Amino acid sequence: MQGLNGLIPCLQVRNITKSYSGFFANYQVNLAIQPGEIHALLGENGAGKSTLMKIIYGVVCPESGEIFWQGKQVDITNPAKARSLGIGMVFQHFCLFETLTVTENIALALPAGEKWNLAQVNRKIRVLSQEYGLDINPDSPVYTLSVGEKQRVEIIRCLCSATKLLILDEPTAVLTPQEIEKLFLTLQQIAAGGCSILFSSHKLQEVRSLCTYATILRNGEVIAECNPQVETIDSLARMMIGEDEGHGGQRGQGGHGGQENITLFTLPPLPPTSPSPHLPTSPPPHLPHLLTSP
């Protein structure tokens, strides 16, 4: 099965459909990602981006449609199956055990024949950390790490599993500008080695600077494909929200439970307020059991 350029896509999804309570999160979605491509997945809040990424990673099962991995049809029924194929995902809220070390967390996602040799896993982390500029101490407990360091652990965990497709859900939302710059250098290096990257973000300028292709969802359907580097922020925004909808356009019915806020317009500044002592200072815990799915 070849794409328009004659290459076999690393991943291809055909007519993927998923609904929740009568509303389509994804409706007959088609997507193809080439080897070594950094592919953006764009759409408004609720467009269905998170649902599609979770389907590819085996967290969510589609109601219909087909998934092809390196030209062969596959059933990805859980994250363990996805990882065995070479698909890794970094969620916006990390899947890490806070009381375990970096090495122990990464070992949990490895095959049974590798996970129990912690000394070998530790050495592998150090090699990958140096190779990709992902500075991390394998012996550190996760609860001592910054948010940016925790993201590095997630990426190294995927690299330890020989990932051929790396899925990133809003990876820059929790990073400083300096950390974003370092992340992009790392992702470009990973892609140069032949690993494909599916990159979801609401920051359109970042997408334009990093990604060479984009699939745009609206109301759960693919409405456009483009090279974001030859588009403007305004043209990308119009494709996402619709030519005639303008500010405050209709919200899609997809993205069940996703984190997909998109900043498209500049609003007047709000008056200064004092920070509330009741606001959370860290994201809620995610689902560590995804690491140990059967």
mmCIF file of C-alpha atoms in Angstrom:
data_model
loop_
_atom_site.group_PDB
_atom_site.id
_atom_site.type_symbol
_atom_site.label_atom_id
_atom_site.label_comp_id
_atom_site.label_asym_id
_atom_site.label_seq_id
_atom_site.Cartn_x
_atom_site.Cartn_y
_atom_site.Cartn_z
ATOM 1 C CA MET A 1 0.000 0.000 0.000
ATOM 2 C CA GLN A 2 1.734 3.141 -1.235
ATOM 3 C CA GLY A 3 1.088 6.822 -0.676
ATOM 4 C CA LEU A 4 0.918 9.480 -3.349
ATOM 5 C CA ASN A 5 4.726 9.809 -3.281
ATOM 6 C CA GLY A 6 5.240 6.080 -3.890
ATOM 7 C CA LEU A 7 6.371 5.363 -0.320
ATOM 8 C CA ILE A 8 4.675 2.983 2.063
ATOM 9 C CA PRO A 9 3.366 5.060 4.985
ATOM 10 C CA CYS A 10 4.626 4.241 8.443
ATOM 11 C CA LEU A 11 1.010 4.456 9.620
ATOM 12 C CA GLN A 12 -2.240 4.750 7.733
ATOM 13 C CA VAL A 13 -5.741 4.914 9.185
ATOM 14 C CA ARG A 14 -8.808 4.494 6.967
ATOM 15 C CA ASN A 15 -12.354 5.554 7.717
ATOM 16 C CA ILE A 16 -11.864 5.519 11.494
ATOM 17 C CA THR A 17 -15.128 6.230 13.312
ATOM 18 C CA LYS A 18 -15.785 6.603 17.042
ATOM 19 C CA SER A 19 -18.803 8.088 18.800
ATOM 20 C CA TYR A 20 -19.771 8.912 22.374
ATOM 21 C CA SER A 21 -23.412 9.199 23.422
ATOM 22 C CA GLY A 22 -24.560 9.678 19.857
ATOM 23 C CA PHE A 23 -21.931 12.289 18.925
ATOM 24 C CA PHE A 24 -19.049 11.493 16.563
ATOM 25 C CA ALA A 25 -15.611 12.080 18.050
ATOM 26 C CA ASN A 26 -14.110 10.775 14.789
ATOM 27 C CA TYR A 27 -16.080 10.181 11.601
ATOM 28 C CA GLN A 28 -14.472 8.319 8.672
ATOM 29 C CA VAL A 29 -11.062 9.800 9.453
ATOM 30 C CA ASN A 30 -8.201 9.099 7.046
ATOM 31 C CA LEU A 31 -4.590 9.810 7.940
ATOM 32 C CA ALA A 32 -1.208 8.752 6.528
ATOM 33 C CA ILE A 33 2.177 9.412 8.141
ATOM 34 C CA GLN A 34 5.393 8.886 6.191
ATOM 35 C CA PRO A 35 8.654 7.507 7.671
ATOM 36 C CA GLY A 36 10.680 10.252 9.339
ATOM 37 C CA GLU A 37 7.868 12.797 8.969
ATOM 38 C CA ILE A 38 6.857 15.268 11.667
ATOM 39 C CA HIS A 39 3.114 15.349 11.092
ATOM 40 C CA ALA A 40 0.861 17.858 12.838
ATOM 41 C CA LEU A 41 -2.665 17.026 13.964
ATOM 42 C CA LEU A 42 -4.648 20.256 14.208
ATOM 43 C CA GLY A 43 -8.172 21.174 15.233
ATOM 44 C CA GLU A 44 -10.233 23.195 17.664
ATOM 45 C CA ASN A 45 -11.078 22.063 21.150
ATOM 46 C CA GLY A 46 -13.316 19.016 20.660
ATOM 47 C CA ALA A 47 -12.274 18.388 17.053
ATOM 48 C CA GLY A 48 -11.294 14.788 17.858
ATOM 49 C CA LYS A 49 -7.489 14.941 17.986
ATOM 50 C CA SER A 50 -7.051 13.218 21.342
ATOM 51 C CA THR A 51 -9.534 10.504 20.413
ATOM 52 C CA LEU A 52 -7.675 9.712 17.198
ATOM 53 C CA MET A 53 -4.291 9.572 18.938
ATOM 54 C CA LYS A 54 -5.682 7.277 21.635
ATOM 55 C CA ILE A 55 -7.132 4.987 18.960
ATOM 56 C CA ILE A 56 -3.738 4.722 17.278
ATOM 57 C CA TYR A 57 -2.115 3.926 20.646
ATOM 58 C CA GLY A 58 -4.743 1.361 21.595
ATOM 59 C CA VAL A 59 -6.299 3.233 24.520
ATOM 60 C CA VAL A 60 -9.618 3.669 22.683
ATOM 61 C CA CYS A 61 -11.182 1.124 20.305
ATOM 62 C CA PRO A 62 -12.813 2.493 17.140
ATOM 63 C CA GLU A 63 -16.285 1.364 16.093
ATOM 64 C CA SER A 64 -15.237 0.974 12.470
ATOM 65 C CA GLY A 65 -12.308 1.599 10.165
ATOM 66 C CA GLU A 66 -8.894 0.091 9.507
ATOM 67 C CA ILE A 67 -5.340 0.723 10.703
ATOM 68 C CA PHE A 68 -2.323 -0.212 8.583
ATOM 69 C CA TRP A 69 1.158 -0.376 10.092
ATOM 70 C CA GLN A 70 4.010 -0.371 7.567
ATOM 71 C CA GLY A 71 1.592 -1.541 4.890
ATOM 72 C CA LYS A 72 -0.049 -4.364 6.850
ATOM 73 C CA GLN A 73 -3.471 -4.203 8.487
ATOM 74 C CA VAL A 74 -3.300 -4.506 12.284
ATOM 75 C CA ASP A 75 -5.656 -4.499 15.257
ATOM 76 C CA ILE A 76 -4.285 -2.289 18.035
ATOM 77 C CA THR A 77 -6.401 -3.380 20.972
ATOM 78 C CA ASN A 78 -4.270 -2.003 23.827
ATOM 79 C CA PRO A 79 -1.113 0.064 24.473
ATOM 80 C CA ALA A 80 1.017 -3.062 24.903
ATOM 81 C CA LYS A 81 0.139 -4.084 21.337
ATOM 82 C CA ALA A 82 0.987 -0.572 20.105
ATOM 83 C CA ARG A 83 4.361 -0.651 21.838
ATOM 84 C CA SER A 84 5.141 -4.092 20.403
ATOM 85 C CA LEU A 85 4.632 -2.648 16.904
ATOM 86 C CA GLY A 86 6.884 0.325 17.623
ATOM 87 C CA ILE A 87 4.308 2.984 18.518
ATOM 88 C CA GLY A 88 4.939 5.146 21.587
ATOM 89 C CA MET A 89 2.901 7.971 23.072
ATOM 90 C CA VAL A 90 3.648 10.818 25.461
ATOM 91 C CA PHE A 91 0.425 12.047 27.052
ATOM 92 C CA GLN A 92 -0.045 15.625 28.154
ATOM 93 C CA HIS A 93 -0.399 14.337 31.719
ATOM 94 C CA PHE A 94 2.440 11.939 32.265
ATOM 95 C CA CYS A 95 2.063 8.222 33.047
ATOM 96 C CA LEU A 96 4.778 7.951 35.694
ATOM 97 C CA PHE A 97 4.983 6.439 39.163
ATOM 98 C CA GLU A 98 6.199 9.285 41.362
ATOM 99 C CA THR A 99 7.868 7.142 44.038
ATOM 100 C CA LEU A 100 9.909 5.043 41.580
ATOM 101 C CA THR A 101 13.190 6.061 39.981
ATOM 102 C CA VAL A 102 13.582 7.029 36.332
ATOM 103 C CA THR A 103 15.134 3.628 35.611
ATOM 104 C CA GLU A 104 12.321 1.736 37.332
ATOM 105 C CA ASN A 105 9.632 3.702 35.480
ATOM 106 C CA ILE A 106 11.213 3.053 32.103
ATOM 107 C CA ALA A 107 11.806 -0.624 32.887
ATOM 108 C CA LEU A 108 8.091 -1.153 33.482
ATOM 109 C CA ALA A 109 7.316 -0.485 29.818
ATOM 110 C CA LEU A 110 9.965 -2.862 28.462
ATOM 111 C CA PRO A 111 9.435 -6.503 27.442
ATOM 112 C CA ALA A 112 9.738 -9.091 30.200
ATOM 113 C CA GLY A 113 13.164 -10.190 28.994
ATOM 114 C CA GLU A 114 14.598 -6.690 29.482
ATOM 115 C CA LYS A 115 12.742 -5.030 32.348
ATOM 116 C CA TRP A 116 14.351 -7.008 35.183
ATOM 117 C CA ASN A 117 17.935 -6.071 34.296
ATOM 118 C CA LEU A 118 17.889 -2.614 35.858
ATOM 119 C CA ALA A 119 21.627 -2.076 35.441
ATOM 120 C CA GLN A 120 21.290 -2.596 31.691
ATOM 121 C CA VAL A 121 18.241 -0.302 31.525
ATOM 122 C CA ASN A 122 20.190 2.335 33.479
ATOM 123 C CA ARG A 123 23.060 2.196 30.983
ATOM 124 C CA LYS A 124 20.675 2.414 28.037
ATOM 125 C CA ILE A 125 19.030 5.516 29.518
ATOM 126 C CA ARG A 126 22.413 7.203 29.896
ATOM 127 C CA VAL A 127 23.360 6.431 26.280
ATOM 128 C CA LEU A 128 20.058 7.730 24.862
ATOM 129 C CA SER A 129 20.108 10.750 27.149
ATOM 130 C CA GLN A 130 23.512 11.772 25.819
ATOM 131 C CA GLU A 131 22.694 10.932 22.193
ATOM 132 C CA TYR A 132 19.522 13.022 22.054
ATOM 133 C CA GLY A 133 20.400 15.782 24.516
ATOM 134 C CA LEU A 134 17.792 14.622 27.036
ATOM 135 C CA ASP A 135 19.648 15.367 30.241
ATOM 136 C CA ILE A 136 18.298 13.144 33.020
ATOM 137 C CA ASN A 137 19.667 11.189 35.980
ATOM 138 C CA PRO A 138 18.407 7.571 35.786
ATOM 139 C CA ASP A 139 18.733 7.183 39.570
ATOM 140 C CA SER A 140 16.480 10.134 40.467
ATOM 141 C CA PRO A 141 13.036 9.452 41.967
ATOM 142 C CA VAL A 142 10.392 10.881 39.644
ATOM 143 C CA TYR A 143 8.857 13.069 42.368
ATOM 144 C CA THR A 144 12.098 15.099 42.480
ATOM 145 C CA LEU A 145 11.951 15.997 38.766
ATOM 146 C CA SER A 146 10.647 19.142 37.108
ATOM 147 C CA VAL A 147 7.827 18.943 34.555
ATOM 148 C CA GLY A 148 10.306 19.258 31.686
ATOM 149 C CA GLU A 149 12.445 16.452 33.126
ATOM 150 C CA LYS A 150 9.406 14.196 33.474
ATOM 151 C CA GLN A 151 8.644 14.730 29.795
ATOM 152 C CA ARG A 152 12.218 13.688 28.956
ATOM 153 C CA VAL A 153 11.650 10.473 30.907
ATOM 154 C CA GLU A 154 8.535 9.778 28.815
ATOM 155 C CA ILE A 155 10.414 10.379 25.553
ATOM 156 C CA ILE A 156 13.396 8.233 26.620
ATOM 157 C CA ARG A 157 10.982 5.470 27.606
ATOM 158 C CA CYS A 158 9.646 5.471 24.048
ATOM 159 C CA LEU A 159 13.156 5.514 22.568
ATOM 160 C CA CYS A 160 14.144 2.555 24.746
ATOM 161 C CA SER A 161 11.434 0.534 23.018
ATOM 162 C CA ALA A 162 12.784 1.217 19.508
ATOM 163 C CA THR A 163 9.777 3.402 18.689
ATOM 164 C CA LYS A 164 9.089 4.006 14.988
ATOM 165 C CA LEU A 165 6.133 6.359 15.573
ATOM 166 C CA LEU A 166 6.175 8.818 18.457
ATOM 167 C CA ILE A 167 2.818 10.420 19.339
ATOM 168 C CA LEU A 168 2.946 13.671 21.312
ATOM 169 C CA ASP A 169 -0.231 15.169 22.795
ATOM 170 C CA GLU A 170 0.247 18.907 23.441
ATOM 171 C CA PRO A 171 3.917 18.426 24.416
ATOM 172 C CA THR A 172 4.757 22.136 24.719
ATOM 173 C CA ALA A 173 1.822 23.109 26.930
ATOM 174 C CA VAL A 174 3.832 22.548 30.134
ATOM 175 C CA LEU A 175 7.267 23.740 28.963
ATOM 176 C CA THR A 176 9.209 26.993 29.182
ATOM 177 C CA PRO A 177 10.367 28.636 25.914
ATOM 178 C CA GLN A 178 13.905 27.338 26.519
ATOM 179 C CA GLU A 179 12.601 23.803 27.068
ATOM 180 C CA ILE A 180 10.483 24.031 23.911
ATOM 181 C CA GLU A 181 13.530 24.981 21.875
ATOM 182 C CA LYS A 182 15.473 21.998 23.228
ATOM 183 C CA LEU A 183 12.492 19.687 22.641
ATOM 184 C CA PHE A 184 12.227 20.719 18.981
ATOM 185 C CA LEU A 185 15.929 20.041 18.420
ATOM 186 C CA THR A 186 15.449 16.590 19.948
ATOM 187 C CA LEU A 187 12.373 15.843 17.825
ATOM 188 C CA GLN A 188 14.153 16.898 14.646
ATOM 189 C CA GLN A 189 17.039 14.586 15.547
ATOM 190 C CA ILE A 190 14.637 11.715 16.246
ATOM 191 C CA ALA A 191 12.859 12.256 12.912
ATOM 192 C CA ALA A 192 16.181 12.435 11.074
ATOM 193 C CA GLY A 193 16.845 8.907 12.324
ATOM 194 C CA GLY A 194 13.701 7.667 10.548
ATOM 195 C CA CYS A 195 11.170 7.782 13.403
ATOM 196 C CA SER A 196 7.838 9.388 12.470
ATOM 197 C CA ILE A 197 6.245 11.897 14.842
ATOM 198 C CA LEU A 198 2.558 12.760 15.241
ATOM 199 C CA PHE A 199 2.475 16.160 16.926
ATOM 200 C CA SER A 200 -0.659 17.744 18.401
ATOM 201 C CA SER A 201 -0.520 21.387 19.473
ATOM 202 C CA HIS A 202 -2.740 24.457 19.634
ATOM 203 C CA LYS A 203 0.273 26.757 19.113
ATOM 204 C CA LEU A 204 0.181 27.328 15.380
ATOM 205 C CA GLN A 205 3.508 29.123 15.105
ATOM 206 C CA GLU A 206 5.207 26.102 16.680
ATOM 207 C CA VAL A 207 3.504 23.820 14.174
ATOM 208 C CA ARG A 208 4.673 25.999 11.292
ATOM 209 C CA SER A 209 8.275 25.916 12.492
ATOM 210 C CA LEU A 210 8.449 22.173 13.264
ATOM 211 C CA CYS A 211 6.039 20.178 11.090
ATOM 212 C CA THR A 212 6.245 19.431 7.365
ATOM 213 C CA TYR A 213 2.690 18.131 6.967
ATOM 214 C CA ALA A 214 -0.610 18.635 8.768
ATOM 215 C CA THR A 215 -3.985 16.945 8.942
ATOM 216 C CA ILE A 216 -6.760 19.250 10.141
ATOM 217 C CA LEU A 217 -9.865 17.995 11.940
ATOM 218 C CA ARG A 218 -13.156 19.828 12.402
ATOM 219 C CA ASN A 219 -16.156 18.306 14.191
ATOM 220 C CA GLY A 220 -14.464 14.900 14.086
ATOM 221 C CA GLU A 221 -13.815 14.890 10.325
ATOM 222 C CA VAL A 222 -10.727 15.565 8.229
ATOM 223 C CA ILE A 223 -11.391 18.810 6.397
ATOM 224 C CA ALA A 224 -7.924 19.661 5.054
ATOM 225 C CA GLU A 225 -4.331 18.511 4.625
ATOM 226 C CA CYS A 226 -1.463 20.891 4.006
ATOM 227 C CA ASN A 227 2.174 21.799 4.486
ATOM 228 C CA PRO A 228 1.991 24.213 7.452
ATOM 229 C CA GLN A 229 5.333 25.752 6.534
ATOM 230 C CA VAL A 230 3.792 27.340 3.427
ATOM 231 C CA GLU A 231 0.626 28.403 5.250
ATOM 232 C CA THR A 232 0.094 31.401 7.503
ATOM 233 C CA ILE A 233 -1.286 31.310 11.029
ATOM 234 C CA ASP A 234 -4.461 32.956 9.695
ATOM 235 C CA SER A 235 -4.931 30.402 6.912
ATOM 236 C CA LEU A 236 -4.412 27.500 9.327
ATOM 237 C CA ALA A 237 -6.899 29.043 11.754
ATOM 238 C CA ARG A 238 -9.490 29.477 8.987
ATOM 239 C CA MET A 239 -9.167 25.827 8.014
ATOM 240 C CA MET A 240 -9.616 24.796 11.636
ATOM 241 C CA ILE A 241 -12.684 26.880 12.459
ATOM 242 C CA GLY A 242 -14.271 27.305 9.014
ATOM 243 C CA GLU A 243 -14.197 30.221 6.613
ATOM 244 C CA ASP A 244 -17.543 31.670 7.689
ATOM 245 C CA GLU A 245 -17.630 30.884 11.397
ATOM 246 C CA GLY A 246 -15.239 33.550 12.615
ATOM 247 C CA HIS A 247 -14.641 34.183 16.283
ATOM 248 C CA GLY A 248 -16.682 31.940 18.513
ATOM 249 C CA GLY A 249 -17.358 29.334 15.812
ATOM 250 C CA GLN A 250 -19.232 26.120 16.518
ATOM 251 C CA ARG A 251 -17.515 23.675 18.830
ATOM 252 C CA GLY A 252 -17.037 20.160 17.462
ATOM 253 C CA GLN A 253 -18.441 17.046 19.078
ATOM 254 C CA GLY A 254 -15.171 15.063 19.164
ATOM 255 C CA GLY A 255 -12.186 14.879 21.484
ATOM 256 C CA HIS A 256 -13.903 13.057 24.327
ATOM 257 C CA GLY A 257 -11.917 13.932 27.429
ATOM 258 C CA GLY A 258 -9.065 15.570 25.461
ATOM 259 C CA GLN A 259 -7.009 18.644 26.280
ATOM 260 C CA GLU A 260 -7.232 20.660 23.060
ATOM 261 C CA ASN A 261 -7.616 24.358 23.802
ATOM 262 C CA ILE A 262 -6.528 26.498 20.859
ATOM 263 C CA THR A 263 -5.498 30.136 21.046
ATOM 264 C CA LEU A 264 -6.545 31.792 17.795
ATOM 265 C CA PHE A 265 -7.360 35.367 18.814
ATOM 266 C CA THR A 266 -5.757 38.041 20.943
ATOM 267 C CA LEU A 267 -8.059 39.159 23.755
ATOM 268 C CA PRO A 268 -7.733 42.345 25.837
ATOM 269 C CA PRO A 269 -5.698 41.849 29.022
ATOM 270 C CA LEU A 270 -7.625 41.146 32.203
ATOM 271 C CA PRO A 271 -7.098 43.333 35.276
ATOM 272 C CA PRO A 272 -4.476 41.943 37.684
ATOM 273 C CA THR A 273 -5.758 39.603 40.345
ATOM 274 C CA SER A 274 -4.170 37.886 43.286
ATOM 275 C CA PRO A 275 -3.440 34.186 42.806
ATOM 276 C CA SER A 276 -5.886 31.911 44.564
ATOM 277 C CA PRO A 277 -4.378 29.617 47.192
ATOM 278 C CA HIS A 278 -6.957 26.999 46.169
ATOM 279 C CA LEU A 279 -5.736 26.568 42.582
ATOM 280 C CA PRO A 280 -3.847 23.322 41.897
ATOM 281 C CA THR A 281 -0.094 23.672 41.377
ATOM 282 C CA SER A 282 0.360 20.461 39.400
ATOM 283 C CA PRO A 283 -1.689 18.487 36.854
ATOM 284 C CA PRO A 284 -3.908 15.698 38.138
ATOM 285 C CA PRO A 285 -2.444 12.184 38.126
ATOM 286 C CA HIS A 286 -2.929 10.274 34.894
ATOM 287 C CA LEU A 287 -3.353 6.579 34.308
ATOM 288 C CA PRO A 288 -0.184 4.631 35.164
ATOM 289 C CA HIS A 289 -1.936 1.354 34.367
ATOM 290 C CA LEU A 290 -1.527 2.178 30.684
ATOM 291 C CA LEU A 291 2.121 1.139 31.085
ATOM 292 C CA THR A 292 1.248 -2.354 32.176
ATOM 293 C CA SER A 293 -1.673 -3.177 29.918
ATOM 294 C CA PRO A 294 -1.796 -6.926 29.129
#
